Coordinates of C-alpha atoms and ligand atoms in Angstrom, one line a residue:
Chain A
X1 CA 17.4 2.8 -12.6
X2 CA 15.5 5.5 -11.0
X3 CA 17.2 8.1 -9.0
X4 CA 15.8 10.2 -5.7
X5 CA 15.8 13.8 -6.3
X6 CA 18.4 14.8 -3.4
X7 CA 16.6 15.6 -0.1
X8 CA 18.2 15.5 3.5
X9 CA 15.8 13.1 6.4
X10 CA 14.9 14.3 10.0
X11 CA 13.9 11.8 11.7
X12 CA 12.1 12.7 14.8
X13 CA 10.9 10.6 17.7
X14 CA 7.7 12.5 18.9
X15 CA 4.7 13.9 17.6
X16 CA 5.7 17.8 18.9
X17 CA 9.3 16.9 17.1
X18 CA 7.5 15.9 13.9
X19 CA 5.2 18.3 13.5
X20 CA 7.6 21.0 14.6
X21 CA 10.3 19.4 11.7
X22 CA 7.9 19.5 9.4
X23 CA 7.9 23.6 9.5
X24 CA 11.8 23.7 9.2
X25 CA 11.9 23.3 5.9
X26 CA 8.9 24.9 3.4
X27 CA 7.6 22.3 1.0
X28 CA 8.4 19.2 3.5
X29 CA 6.9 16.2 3.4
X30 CA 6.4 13.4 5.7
X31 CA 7.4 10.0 5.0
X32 CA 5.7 6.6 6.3
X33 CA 6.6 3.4 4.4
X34 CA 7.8 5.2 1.7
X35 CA 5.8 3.2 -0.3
X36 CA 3.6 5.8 -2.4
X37 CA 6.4 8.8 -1.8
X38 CA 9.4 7.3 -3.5
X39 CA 7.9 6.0 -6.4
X40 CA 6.6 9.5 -6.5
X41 CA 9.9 11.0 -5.9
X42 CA 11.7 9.0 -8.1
X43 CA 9.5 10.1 -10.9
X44 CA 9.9 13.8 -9.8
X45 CA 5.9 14.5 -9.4
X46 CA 7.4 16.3 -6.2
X47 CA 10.7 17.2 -5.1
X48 CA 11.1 18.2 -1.4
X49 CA 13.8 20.0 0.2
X50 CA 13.3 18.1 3.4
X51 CA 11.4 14.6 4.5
X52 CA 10.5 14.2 7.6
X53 CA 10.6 10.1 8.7
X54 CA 7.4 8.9 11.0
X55 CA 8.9 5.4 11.6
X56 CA 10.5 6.6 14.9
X57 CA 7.1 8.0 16.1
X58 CA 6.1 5.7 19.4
X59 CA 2.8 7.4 19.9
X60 CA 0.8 7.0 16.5
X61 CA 2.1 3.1 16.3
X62 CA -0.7 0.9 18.1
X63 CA -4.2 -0.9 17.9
X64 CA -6.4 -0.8 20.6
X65 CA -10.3 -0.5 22.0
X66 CA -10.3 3.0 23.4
X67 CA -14.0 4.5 24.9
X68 CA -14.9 5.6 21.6
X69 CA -14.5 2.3 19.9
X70 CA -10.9 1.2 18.1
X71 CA -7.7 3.1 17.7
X72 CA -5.8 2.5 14.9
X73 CA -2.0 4.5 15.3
X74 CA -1.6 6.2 11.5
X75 CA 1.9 4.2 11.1
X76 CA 0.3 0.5 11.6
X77 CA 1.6 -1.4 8.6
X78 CA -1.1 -2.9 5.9
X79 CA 0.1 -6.6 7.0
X80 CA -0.6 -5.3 10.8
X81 CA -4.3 -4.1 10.2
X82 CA -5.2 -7.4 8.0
X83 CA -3.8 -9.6 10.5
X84 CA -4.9 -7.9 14.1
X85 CA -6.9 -9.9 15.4
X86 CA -9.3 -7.3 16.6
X87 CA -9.9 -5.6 13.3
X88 CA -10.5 -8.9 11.8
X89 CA -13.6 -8.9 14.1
X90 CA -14.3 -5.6 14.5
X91 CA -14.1 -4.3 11.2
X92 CA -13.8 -7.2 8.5
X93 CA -14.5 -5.0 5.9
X94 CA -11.1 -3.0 6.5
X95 CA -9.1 -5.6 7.1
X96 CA -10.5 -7.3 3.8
X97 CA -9.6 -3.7 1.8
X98 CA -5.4 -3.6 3.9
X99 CA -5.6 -7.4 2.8
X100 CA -6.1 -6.4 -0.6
X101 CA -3.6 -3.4 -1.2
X102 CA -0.8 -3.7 -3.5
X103 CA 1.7 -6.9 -2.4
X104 CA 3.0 -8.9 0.4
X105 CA 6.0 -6.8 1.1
X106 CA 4.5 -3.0 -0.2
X107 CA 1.9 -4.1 2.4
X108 CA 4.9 -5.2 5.4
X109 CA 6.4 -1.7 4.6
X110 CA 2.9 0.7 3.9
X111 CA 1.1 2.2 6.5
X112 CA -2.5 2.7 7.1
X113 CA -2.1 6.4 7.5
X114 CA 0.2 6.5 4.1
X115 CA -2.9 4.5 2.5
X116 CA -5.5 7.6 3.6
X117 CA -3.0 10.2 2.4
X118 CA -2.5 8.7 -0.7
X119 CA -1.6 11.0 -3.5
X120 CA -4.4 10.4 -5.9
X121 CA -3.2 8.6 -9.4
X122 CA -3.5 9.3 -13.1
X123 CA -2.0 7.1 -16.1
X124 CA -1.0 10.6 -17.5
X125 CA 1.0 11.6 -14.2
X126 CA 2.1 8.2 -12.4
X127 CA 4.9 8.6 -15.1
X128 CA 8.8 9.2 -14.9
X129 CA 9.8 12.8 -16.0
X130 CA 10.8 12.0 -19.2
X131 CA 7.8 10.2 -20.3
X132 CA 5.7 13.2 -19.1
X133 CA 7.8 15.6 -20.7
X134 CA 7.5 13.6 -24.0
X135 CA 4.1 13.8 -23.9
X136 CA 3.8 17.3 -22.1
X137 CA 2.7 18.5 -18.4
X138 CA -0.4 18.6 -17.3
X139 CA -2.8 20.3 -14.8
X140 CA -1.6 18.1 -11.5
X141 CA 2.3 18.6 -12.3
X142 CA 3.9 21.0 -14.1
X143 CA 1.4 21.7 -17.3
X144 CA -1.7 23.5 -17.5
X145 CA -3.8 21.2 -19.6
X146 CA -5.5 17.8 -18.5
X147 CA -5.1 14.8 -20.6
X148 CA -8.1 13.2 -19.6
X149 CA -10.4 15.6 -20.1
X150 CA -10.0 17.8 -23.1
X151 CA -9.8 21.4 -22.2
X152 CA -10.8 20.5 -18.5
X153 CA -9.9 23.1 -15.5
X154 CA -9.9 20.8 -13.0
X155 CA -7.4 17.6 -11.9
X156 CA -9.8 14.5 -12.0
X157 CA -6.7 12.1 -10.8
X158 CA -8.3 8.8 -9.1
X159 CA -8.4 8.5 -5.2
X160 CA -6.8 4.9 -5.4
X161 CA -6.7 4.0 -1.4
X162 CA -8.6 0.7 -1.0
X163 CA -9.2 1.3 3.1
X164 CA -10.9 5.0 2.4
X165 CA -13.6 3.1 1.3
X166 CA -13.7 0.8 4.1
X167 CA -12.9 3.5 6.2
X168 CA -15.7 5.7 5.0
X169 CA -18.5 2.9 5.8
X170 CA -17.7 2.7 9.0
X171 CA -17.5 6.4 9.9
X172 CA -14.1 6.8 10.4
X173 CA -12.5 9.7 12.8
X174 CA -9.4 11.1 11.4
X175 CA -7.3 12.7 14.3
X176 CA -4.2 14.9 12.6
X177 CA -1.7 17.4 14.6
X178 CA -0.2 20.5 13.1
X179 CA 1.4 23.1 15.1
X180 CA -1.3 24.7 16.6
X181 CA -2.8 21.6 17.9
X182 CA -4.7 18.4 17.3
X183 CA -7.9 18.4 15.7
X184 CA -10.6 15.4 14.7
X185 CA -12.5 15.0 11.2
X186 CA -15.0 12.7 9.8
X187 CA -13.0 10.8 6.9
X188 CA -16.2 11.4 4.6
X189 CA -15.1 15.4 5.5
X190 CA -11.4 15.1 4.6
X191 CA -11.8 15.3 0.9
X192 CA -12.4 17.3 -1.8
X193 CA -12.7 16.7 -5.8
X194 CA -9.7 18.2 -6.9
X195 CA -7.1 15.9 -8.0
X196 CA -4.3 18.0 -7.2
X197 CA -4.5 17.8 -3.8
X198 CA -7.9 15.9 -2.7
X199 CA -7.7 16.5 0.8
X200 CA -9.2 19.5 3.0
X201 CA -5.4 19.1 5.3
X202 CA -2.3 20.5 4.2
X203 CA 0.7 18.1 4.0
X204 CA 1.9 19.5 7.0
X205 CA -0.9 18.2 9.2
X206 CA 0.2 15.5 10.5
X207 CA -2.3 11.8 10.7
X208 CA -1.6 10.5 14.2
X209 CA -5.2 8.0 14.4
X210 CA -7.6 6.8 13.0
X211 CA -10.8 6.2 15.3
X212 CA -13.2 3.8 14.8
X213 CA -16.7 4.3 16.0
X214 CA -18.0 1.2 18.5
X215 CA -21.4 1.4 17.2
X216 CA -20.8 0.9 13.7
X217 CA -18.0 -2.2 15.2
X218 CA -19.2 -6.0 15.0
X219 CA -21.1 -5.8 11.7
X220 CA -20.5 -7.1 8.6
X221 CA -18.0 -5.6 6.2
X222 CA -16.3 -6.3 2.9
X223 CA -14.3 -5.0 0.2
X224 CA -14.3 -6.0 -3.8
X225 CA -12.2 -4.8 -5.9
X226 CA -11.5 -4.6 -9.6
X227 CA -7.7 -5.4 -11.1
X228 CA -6.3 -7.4 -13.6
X229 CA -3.7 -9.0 -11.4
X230 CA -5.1 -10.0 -8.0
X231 CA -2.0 -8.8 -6.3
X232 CA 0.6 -5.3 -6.6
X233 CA -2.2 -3.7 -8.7
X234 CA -4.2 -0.8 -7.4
X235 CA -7.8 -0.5 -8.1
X236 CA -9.4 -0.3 -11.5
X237 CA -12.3 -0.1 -9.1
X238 CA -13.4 -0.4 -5.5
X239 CA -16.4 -1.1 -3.6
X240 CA -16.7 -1.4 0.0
X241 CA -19.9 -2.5 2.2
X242 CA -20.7 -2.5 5.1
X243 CA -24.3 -3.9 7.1
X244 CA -25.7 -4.4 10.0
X245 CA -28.1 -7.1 10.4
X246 CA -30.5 -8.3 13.1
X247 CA -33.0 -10.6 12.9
X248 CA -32.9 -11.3 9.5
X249 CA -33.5 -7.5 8.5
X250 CA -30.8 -4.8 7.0
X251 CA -30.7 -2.5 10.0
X252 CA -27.9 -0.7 8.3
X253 CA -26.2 -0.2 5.3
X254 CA -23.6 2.2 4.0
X255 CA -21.5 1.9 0.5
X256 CA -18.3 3.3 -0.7
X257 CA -16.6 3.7 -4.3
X258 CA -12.9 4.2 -4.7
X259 CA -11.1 4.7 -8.2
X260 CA -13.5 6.9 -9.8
X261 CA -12.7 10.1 -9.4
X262 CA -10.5 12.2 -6.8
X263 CA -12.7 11.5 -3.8
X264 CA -13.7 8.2 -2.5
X265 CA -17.3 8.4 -2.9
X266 CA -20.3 7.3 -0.4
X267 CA -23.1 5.9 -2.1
X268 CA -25.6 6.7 0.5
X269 CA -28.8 7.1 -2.2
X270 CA -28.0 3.1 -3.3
X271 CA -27.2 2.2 0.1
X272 CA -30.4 3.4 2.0
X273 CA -32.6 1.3 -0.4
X274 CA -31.4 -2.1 1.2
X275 CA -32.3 -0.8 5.0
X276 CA -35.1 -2.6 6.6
X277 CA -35.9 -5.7 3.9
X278 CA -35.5 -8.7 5.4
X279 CA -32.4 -10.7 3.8
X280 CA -33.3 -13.6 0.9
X281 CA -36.9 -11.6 0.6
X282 CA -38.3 -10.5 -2.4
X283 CA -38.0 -7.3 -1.4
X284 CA -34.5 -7.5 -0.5
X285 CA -33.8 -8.8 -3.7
X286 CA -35.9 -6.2 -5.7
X287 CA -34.2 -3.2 -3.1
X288 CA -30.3 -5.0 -4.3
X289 CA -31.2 -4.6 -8.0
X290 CA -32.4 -0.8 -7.9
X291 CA -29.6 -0.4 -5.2
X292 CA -26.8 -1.6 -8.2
X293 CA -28.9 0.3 -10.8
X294 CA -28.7 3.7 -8.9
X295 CA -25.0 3.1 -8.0
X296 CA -24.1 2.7 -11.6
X297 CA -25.8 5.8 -13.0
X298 CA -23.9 7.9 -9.7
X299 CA -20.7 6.3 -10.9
X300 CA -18.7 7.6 -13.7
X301 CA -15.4 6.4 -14.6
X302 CA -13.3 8.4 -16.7
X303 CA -10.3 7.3 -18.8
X304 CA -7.9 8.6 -15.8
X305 CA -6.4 5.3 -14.5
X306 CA -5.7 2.4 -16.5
X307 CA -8.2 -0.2 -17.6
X308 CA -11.5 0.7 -20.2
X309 CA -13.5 2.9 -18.4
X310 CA -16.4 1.6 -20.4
X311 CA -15.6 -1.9 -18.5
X312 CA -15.0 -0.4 -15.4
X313 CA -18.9 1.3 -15.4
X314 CA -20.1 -2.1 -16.2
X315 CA -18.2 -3.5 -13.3
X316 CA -19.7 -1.2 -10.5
X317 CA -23.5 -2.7 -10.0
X318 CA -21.2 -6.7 -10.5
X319 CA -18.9 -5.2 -7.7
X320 CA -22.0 -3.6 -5.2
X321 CA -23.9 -6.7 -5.4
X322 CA -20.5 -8.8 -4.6
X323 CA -19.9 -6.5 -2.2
X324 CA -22.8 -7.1 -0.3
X325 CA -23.5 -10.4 -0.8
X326 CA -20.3 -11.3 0.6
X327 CA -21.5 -9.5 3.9
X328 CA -24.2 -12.3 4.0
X329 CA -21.7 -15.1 3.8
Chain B
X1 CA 26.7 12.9 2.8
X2 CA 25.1 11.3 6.4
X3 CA 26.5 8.2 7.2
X4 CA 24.4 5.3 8.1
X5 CA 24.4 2.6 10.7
X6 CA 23.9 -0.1 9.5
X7 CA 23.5 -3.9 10.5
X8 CA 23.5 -6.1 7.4
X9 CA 24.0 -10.0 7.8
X10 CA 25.0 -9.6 10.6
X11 CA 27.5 -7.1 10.4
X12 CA 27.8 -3.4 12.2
X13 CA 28.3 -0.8 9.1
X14 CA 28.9 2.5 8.8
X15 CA 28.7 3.5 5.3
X16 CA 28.9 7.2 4.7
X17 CA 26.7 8.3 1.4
X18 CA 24.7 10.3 -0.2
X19 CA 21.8 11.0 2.2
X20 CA 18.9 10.4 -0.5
X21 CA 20.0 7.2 -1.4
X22 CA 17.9 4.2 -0.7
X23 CA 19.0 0.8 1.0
X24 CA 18.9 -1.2 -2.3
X25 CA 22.1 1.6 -3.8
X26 CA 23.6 0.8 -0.6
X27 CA 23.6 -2.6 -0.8
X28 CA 24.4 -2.6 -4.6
X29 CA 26.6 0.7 -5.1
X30 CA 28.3 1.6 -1.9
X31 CA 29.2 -2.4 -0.3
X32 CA 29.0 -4.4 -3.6
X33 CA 26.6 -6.4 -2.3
X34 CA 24.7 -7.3 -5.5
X35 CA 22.7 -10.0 -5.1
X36 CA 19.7 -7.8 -4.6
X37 CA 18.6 -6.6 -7.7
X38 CA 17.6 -3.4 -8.8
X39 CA 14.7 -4.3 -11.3
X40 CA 11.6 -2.1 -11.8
X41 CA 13.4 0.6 -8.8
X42 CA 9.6 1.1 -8.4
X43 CA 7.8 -1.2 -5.8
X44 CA 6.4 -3.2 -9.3
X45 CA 8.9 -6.2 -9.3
X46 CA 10.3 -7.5 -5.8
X47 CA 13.6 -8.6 -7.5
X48 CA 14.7 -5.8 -4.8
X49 CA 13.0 -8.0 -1.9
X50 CA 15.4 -8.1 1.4
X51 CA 14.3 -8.9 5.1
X52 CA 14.0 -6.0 7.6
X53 CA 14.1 -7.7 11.0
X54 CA 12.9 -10.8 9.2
X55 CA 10.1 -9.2 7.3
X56 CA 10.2 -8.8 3.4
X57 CA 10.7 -5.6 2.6
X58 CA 11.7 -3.9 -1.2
X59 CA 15.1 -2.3 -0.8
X60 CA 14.5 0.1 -4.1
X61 CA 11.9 1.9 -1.6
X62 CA 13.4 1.9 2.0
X63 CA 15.3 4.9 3.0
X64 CA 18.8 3.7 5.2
X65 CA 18.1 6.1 8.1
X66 CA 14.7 4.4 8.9
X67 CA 16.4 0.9 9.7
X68 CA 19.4 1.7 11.5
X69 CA 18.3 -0.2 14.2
X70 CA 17.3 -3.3 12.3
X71 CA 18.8 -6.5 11.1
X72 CA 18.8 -6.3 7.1
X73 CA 19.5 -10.0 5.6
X74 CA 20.2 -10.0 1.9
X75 CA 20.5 -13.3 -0.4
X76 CA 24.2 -13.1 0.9
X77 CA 23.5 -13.6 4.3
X78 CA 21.3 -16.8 3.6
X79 CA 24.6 -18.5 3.3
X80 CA 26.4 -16.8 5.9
X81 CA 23.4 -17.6 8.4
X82 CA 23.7 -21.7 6.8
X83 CA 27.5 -22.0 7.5
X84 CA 27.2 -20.3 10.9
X85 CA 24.5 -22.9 11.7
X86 CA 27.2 -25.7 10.6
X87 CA 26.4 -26.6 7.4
X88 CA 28.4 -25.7 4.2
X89 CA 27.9 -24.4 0.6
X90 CA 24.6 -22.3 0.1
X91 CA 21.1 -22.4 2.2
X92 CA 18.5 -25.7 2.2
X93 CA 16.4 -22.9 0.0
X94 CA 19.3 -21.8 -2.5
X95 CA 19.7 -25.7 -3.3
X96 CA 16.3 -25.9 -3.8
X97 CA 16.0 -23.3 -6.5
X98 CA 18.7 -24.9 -7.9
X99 CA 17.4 -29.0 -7.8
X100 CA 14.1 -28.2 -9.3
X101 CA 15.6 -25.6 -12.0
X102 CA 13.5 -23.2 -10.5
X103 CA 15.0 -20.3 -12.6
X104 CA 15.8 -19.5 -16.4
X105 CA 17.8 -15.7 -15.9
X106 CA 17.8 -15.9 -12.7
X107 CA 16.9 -12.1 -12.3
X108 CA 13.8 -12.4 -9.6
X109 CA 15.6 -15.3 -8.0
X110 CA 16.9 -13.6 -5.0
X111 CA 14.4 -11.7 -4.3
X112 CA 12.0 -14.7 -4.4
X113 CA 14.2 -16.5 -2.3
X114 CA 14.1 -13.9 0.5
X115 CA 10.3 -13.6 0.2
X116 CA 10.0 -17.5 0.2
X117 CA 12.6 -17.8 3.2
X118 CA 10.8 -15.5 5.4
X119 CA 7.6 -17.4 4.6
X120 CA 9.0 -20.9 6.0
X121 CA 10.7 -19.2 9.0
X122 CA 7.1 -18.4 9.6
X123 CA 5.2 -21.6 8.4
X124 CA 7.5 -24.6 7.9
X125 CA 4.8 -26.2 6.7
X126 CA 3.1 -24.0 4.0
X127 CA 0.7 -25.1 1.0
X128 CA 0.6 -24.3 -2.2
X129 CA -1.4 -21.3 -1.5
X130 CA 0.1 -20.1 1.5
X131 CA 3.3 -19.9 -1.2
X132 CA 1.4 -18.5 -3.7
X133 CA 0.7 -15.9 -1.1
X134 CA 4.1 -15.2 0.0
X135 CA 5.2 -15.1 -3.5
X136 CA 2.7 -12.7 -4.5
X137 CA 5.3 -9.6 -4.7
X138 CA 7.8 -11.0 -6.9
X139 CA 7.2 -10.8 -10.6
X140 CA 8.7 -13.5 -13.3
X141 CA 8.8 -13.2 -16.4
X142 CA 10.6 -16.2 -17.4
X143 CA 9.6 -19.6 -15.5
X144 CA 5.9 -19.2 -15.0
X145 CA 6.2 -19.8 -11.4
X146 CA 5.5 -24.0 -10.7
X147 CA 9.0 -24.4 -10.7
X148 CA 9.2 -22.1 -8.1
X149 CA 6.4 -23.4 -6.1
X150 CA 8.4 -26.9 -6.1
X151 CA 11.1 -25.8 -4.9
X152 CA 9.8 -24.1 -2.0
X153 CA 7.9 -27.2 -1.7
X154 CA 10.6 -29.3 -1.1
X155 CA 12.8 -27.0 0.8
X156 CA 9.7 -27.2 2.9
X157 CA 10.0 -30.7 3.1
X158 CA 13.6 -31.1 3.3
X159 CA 13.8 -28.9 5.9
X160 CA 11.3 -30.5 8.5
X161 CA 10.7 -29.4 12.1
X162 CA 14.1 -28.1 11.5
X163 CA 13.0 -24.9 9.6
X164 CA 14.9 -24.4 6.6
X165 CA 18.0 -22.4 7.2
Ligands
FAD1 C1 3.6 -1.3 -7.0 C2 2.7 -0.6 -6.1 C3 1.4 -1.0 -5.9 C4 0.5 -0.4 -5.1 N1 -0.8 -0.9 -5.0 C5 -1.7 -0.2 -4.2 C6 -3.0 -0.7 -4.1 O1 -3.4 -1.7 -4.7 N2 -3.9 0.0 -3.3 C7 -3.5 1.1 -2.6 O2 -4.3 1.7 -1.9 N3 -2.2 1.5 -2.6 C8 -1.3 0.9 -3.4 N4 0.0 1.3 -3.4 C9 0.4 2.5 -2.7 C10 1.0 2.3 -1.3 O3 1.7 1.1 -1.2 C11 -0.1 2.2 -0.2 O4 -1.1 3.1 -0.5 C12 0.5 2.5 1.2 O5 -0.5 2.3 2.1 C13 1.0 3.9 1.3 O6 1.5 4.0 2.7 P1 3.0 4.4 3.0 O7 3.1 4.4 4.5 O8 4.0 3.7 2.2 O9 2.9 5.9 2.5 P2 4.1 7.0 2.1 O10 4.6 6.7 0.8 O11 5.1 7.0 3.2 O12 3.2 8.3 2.2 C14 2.2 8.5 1.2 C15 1.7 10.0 1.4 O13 1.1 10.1 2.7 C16 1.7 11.1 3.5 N5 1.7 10.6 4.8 C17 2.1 9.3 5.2 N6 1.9 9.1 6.5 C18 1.3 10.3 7.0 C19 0.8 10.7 8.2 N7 0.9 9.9 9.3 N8 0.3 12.0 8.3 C20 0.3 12.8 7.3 N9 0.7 12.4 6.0 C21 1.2 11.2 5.9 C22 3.1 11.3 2.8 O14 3.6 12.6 3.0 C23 2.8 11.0 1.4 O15 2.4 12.1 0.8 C24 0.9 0.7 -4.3 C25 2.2 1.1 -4.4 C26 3.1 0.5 -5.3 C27 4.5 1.0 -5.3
SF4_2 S1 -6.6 14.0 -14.5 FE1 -5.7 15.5 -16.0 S2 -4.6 17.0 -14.8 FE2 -5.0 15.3 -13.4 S3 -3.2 14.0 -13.5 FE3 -4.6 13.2 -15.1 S4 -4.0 14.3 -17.0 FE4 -3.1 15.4 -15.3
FES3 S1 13.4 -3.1 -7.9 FE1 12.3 -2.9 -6.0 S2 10.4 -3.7 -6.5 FE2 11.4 -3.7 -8.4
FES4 S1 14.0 -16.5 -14.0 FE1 14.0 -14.7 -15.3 S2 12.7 -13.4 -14.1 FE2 12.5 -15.2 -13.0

């Protein structure tokens, strides 16, 4: 049995009522599916005074073309996104990465915004209160050392959020709202590599959308990922693709890693290789070997999630050439 | 204390309790309703699994306020909803379990029943893999699953055009 710390809910109905709730109370937090949070709470890596519910929020529910491509509302489920149909289309390569997420009923109750703000994951943190105290804080929670690396300064907990990656190839637009307004960012220019907190928001910036560029829509997409169990486990490693192909040649490409380090991580170097070689060529298949080669000297796992991070390098040039090959399916 | 409407098998509840409790300690600790089990309490196990408005959900993760308005249906209201429909004893599903010995403690059984029920409300038809999909979210450590599969197999069966209520 694992007990909530004791907290009191608002649960407001609009976006001014939730971003205003959210200042009530200092150290607030919102809540989504619960999904990430509780486990969280229940292990006491935080313990708010105050959350403040999204579920009742009408306006950031909702999937639909807008001018600037697609709107995704920030409280869509998981199962939602894999099985709109428009996504499916639009964006196979996110709804492969939702599809993929934890298990059938973490993915009915998480959201898609929950998934972006994803507290990033450590096996030396992701740990009831006792176990970490047996063991002693660390860095991200109580402590100041880090167990992963050895007189390290710096959190290096894992961004685990299989649709960042997804998200990141196809140039998402994160639109948040705080109490001084509503502002847009480029996904790739929300983070920051510090495992503490890996975002450039505060928690009280609230994730109404998520935009979709149309240009980058109607290409091909995918997402592979590493686990031991193919369902409920999060990602010993994640790779997401996307390309854009006309006439037989790589007009586009774009790459990103997730469950490395405290940022998902575009692989743009790797990526830019495969653009303009025509697909089954030699030189497409000369530009996919160097393309897996680079990726796997950029990408360093460290001993900070589960799973040998020996085996987990080995697995990033298998999981890029997967990755893209599945595109061409 | 906040106390939460509730709708749960198709009952109106108010249960007054502590406000940071989740649904599955207010199924289990506050109306004795302890079918759903409290396993991992972490989102690892689905022994926890009820239906929220008919979709699976984990209990040991839901806070009460956030489905006040929604129909919760625990393994206890799978017999309530078969009776009501006019037939007696447990659910088409429950009997299933029970004909192809579908269990050894018995632990994960409710909340693979709820998972598996919602599945052939959806798809009365399912295949092996559409149930191995379902059942994806609820961990076993004892039967090694084909048992299971069977008997939503033949619930699947038994229960024809009819659903499986
Ligand atoms: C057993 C288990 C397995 C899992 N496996 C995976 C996995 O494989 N891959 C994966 O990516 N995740 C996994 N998860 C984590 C989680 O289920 C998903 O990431 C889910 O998408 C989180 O969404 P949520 O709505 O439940 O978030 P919540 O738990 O409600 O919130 C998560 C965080 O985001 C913040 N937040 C939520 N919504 C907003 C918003 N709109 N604006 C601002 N902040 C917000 C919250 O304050 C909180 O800090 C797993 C969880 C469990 C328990
Ligand atoms: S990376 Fe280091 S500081 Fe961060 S959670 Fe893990 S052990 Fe703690
Ligand atoms: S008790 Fe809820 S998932 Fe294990
Ligand atoms: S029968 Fe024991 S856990 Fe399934």
């Amino acid at each position: 049995m694992l007990r909530m710390p004791k907290f009191k809910v608002l649960n407001p109905a609009t976006v001014a009522e939730a971003v205003d709730a959210i200042q009530q109370v200092e150290g607030s937090r919102f809540i989504a599916g619960g999904t990430d949070i509780n486990p969280n709470l229940k292990h006491r890596l935080l313990e708010p005074e105050c959350l403040v519910a999204l579920n009742g929020v009408e306006e950031i529910f909702g999937i639909s073309q807008t001018e600037f491509g697609l709107r995704i509302g920030a409280m869509e489920s998981l199962t939602n996104v894999e099985t709109n149909t428009l996504i499916q289309q639009l964006a196979p390569g996110l709804a492969s990465a939702s599809r993929q997420v934890s298990g059938p009923q973490l993915r009915n109750m998480g959201t898609i915004g929950g998934n972006v703000m994803l507290d990033t994951r450590c096996k030396w943190y992701n740990q009831t209160y006792f176990w970490r105290k047996s063991l002693g804080f660390c860095l991200k929670k109580d402590g100041d050392v880090c167990h992963v690396i050895k007189g390290g300064s710096k959190c290096v907990a894992a961004a685990s959020n299989d649709t960042a990656a997804a998200l990141s190839t196809l140039q998402a637009e994160l639109e948040f709202a705080n109490a001084q307004g509503s502002t847009r960012i480029a996904i790739d220019k929300l983070w920051q590599a510090d495992g503490i907190w890996n975002k450039k928001v505060g928690p009280h910036d609230l994730l109404v959308a998520i935009h979709l560029p149309a240009a980058l829509l109607n290409q091909k997409g995918s997402y592979k990922k590493l686990r031991d169990r193919n369902s409920i486990d999060f990602p010993l490693l994640g790779i997401a693709a996307r390309l854009k192909i006309s006439d037989n040649i790589v007009d586009d490409c774009a790459l990103c890693v997730v469950a490395l380090q405290a940022r998902p991580w575009p692989l743009d170097k790797a990526s830019a290789l495969l653009i303009g070689t025509t697909v089954g060529s030699d030189a497409f298949n000369e530009a996919l070997k160097a393309c897996c080669a680079i990726a796997a000297k950029q990408c360093r796992p460290m001993p900070n999630i589960p799973g040998d991070h020996a085996y987990r390098h080995a697995m990033v040039p298998v999981f890029i050439r997967r990755a893209i090959l599945s595109c061409l399916d | 204390m906040r106390v939460f409407h509730l709708k749960i098998n198709g009952d109106t509840v108010d249960v007054a309790a502590p406000e940071h409790y989740t649904l599955l300690e207010i199924l289990r600790y506050e109306l004795g309703l302890t079918g759903s089990k409290q396993g991992c309490d972490k989102g690892d196990c689905g022994s926890c699994t009820v239906q929220v408005d008919g979709v699976p959900m984990l209990s040991c993760l839901v806070l009460p306020s956030t489905v006040e308005s929604k129909a919760i249906t625990t393994i206890e209201g799978l017999a309530v909803q078969h009776r009501s429909d006019g037939g007696e004893g447990a659910s088409l599903l429950q009997n299933a379990f029970d004909a192809a010995g579908a269990l050894q403690c018995g632990f994960c059984q409710p909340g693979m029943i709820m998972s598996a029920q919602a599945l052939l409300e959806s798809n009365a038809t399912p295949n092996r893999d559409d149930i191995k999909q379902a059942l994806a979210g609820n961990l076993c450590r004892c039967t090694g699953y084909t048992q299971i599969y069977t008997a939503v197999e033949s619930a699947a069966k038994d229960g024809g055009e009819n659903g499986c209520s």
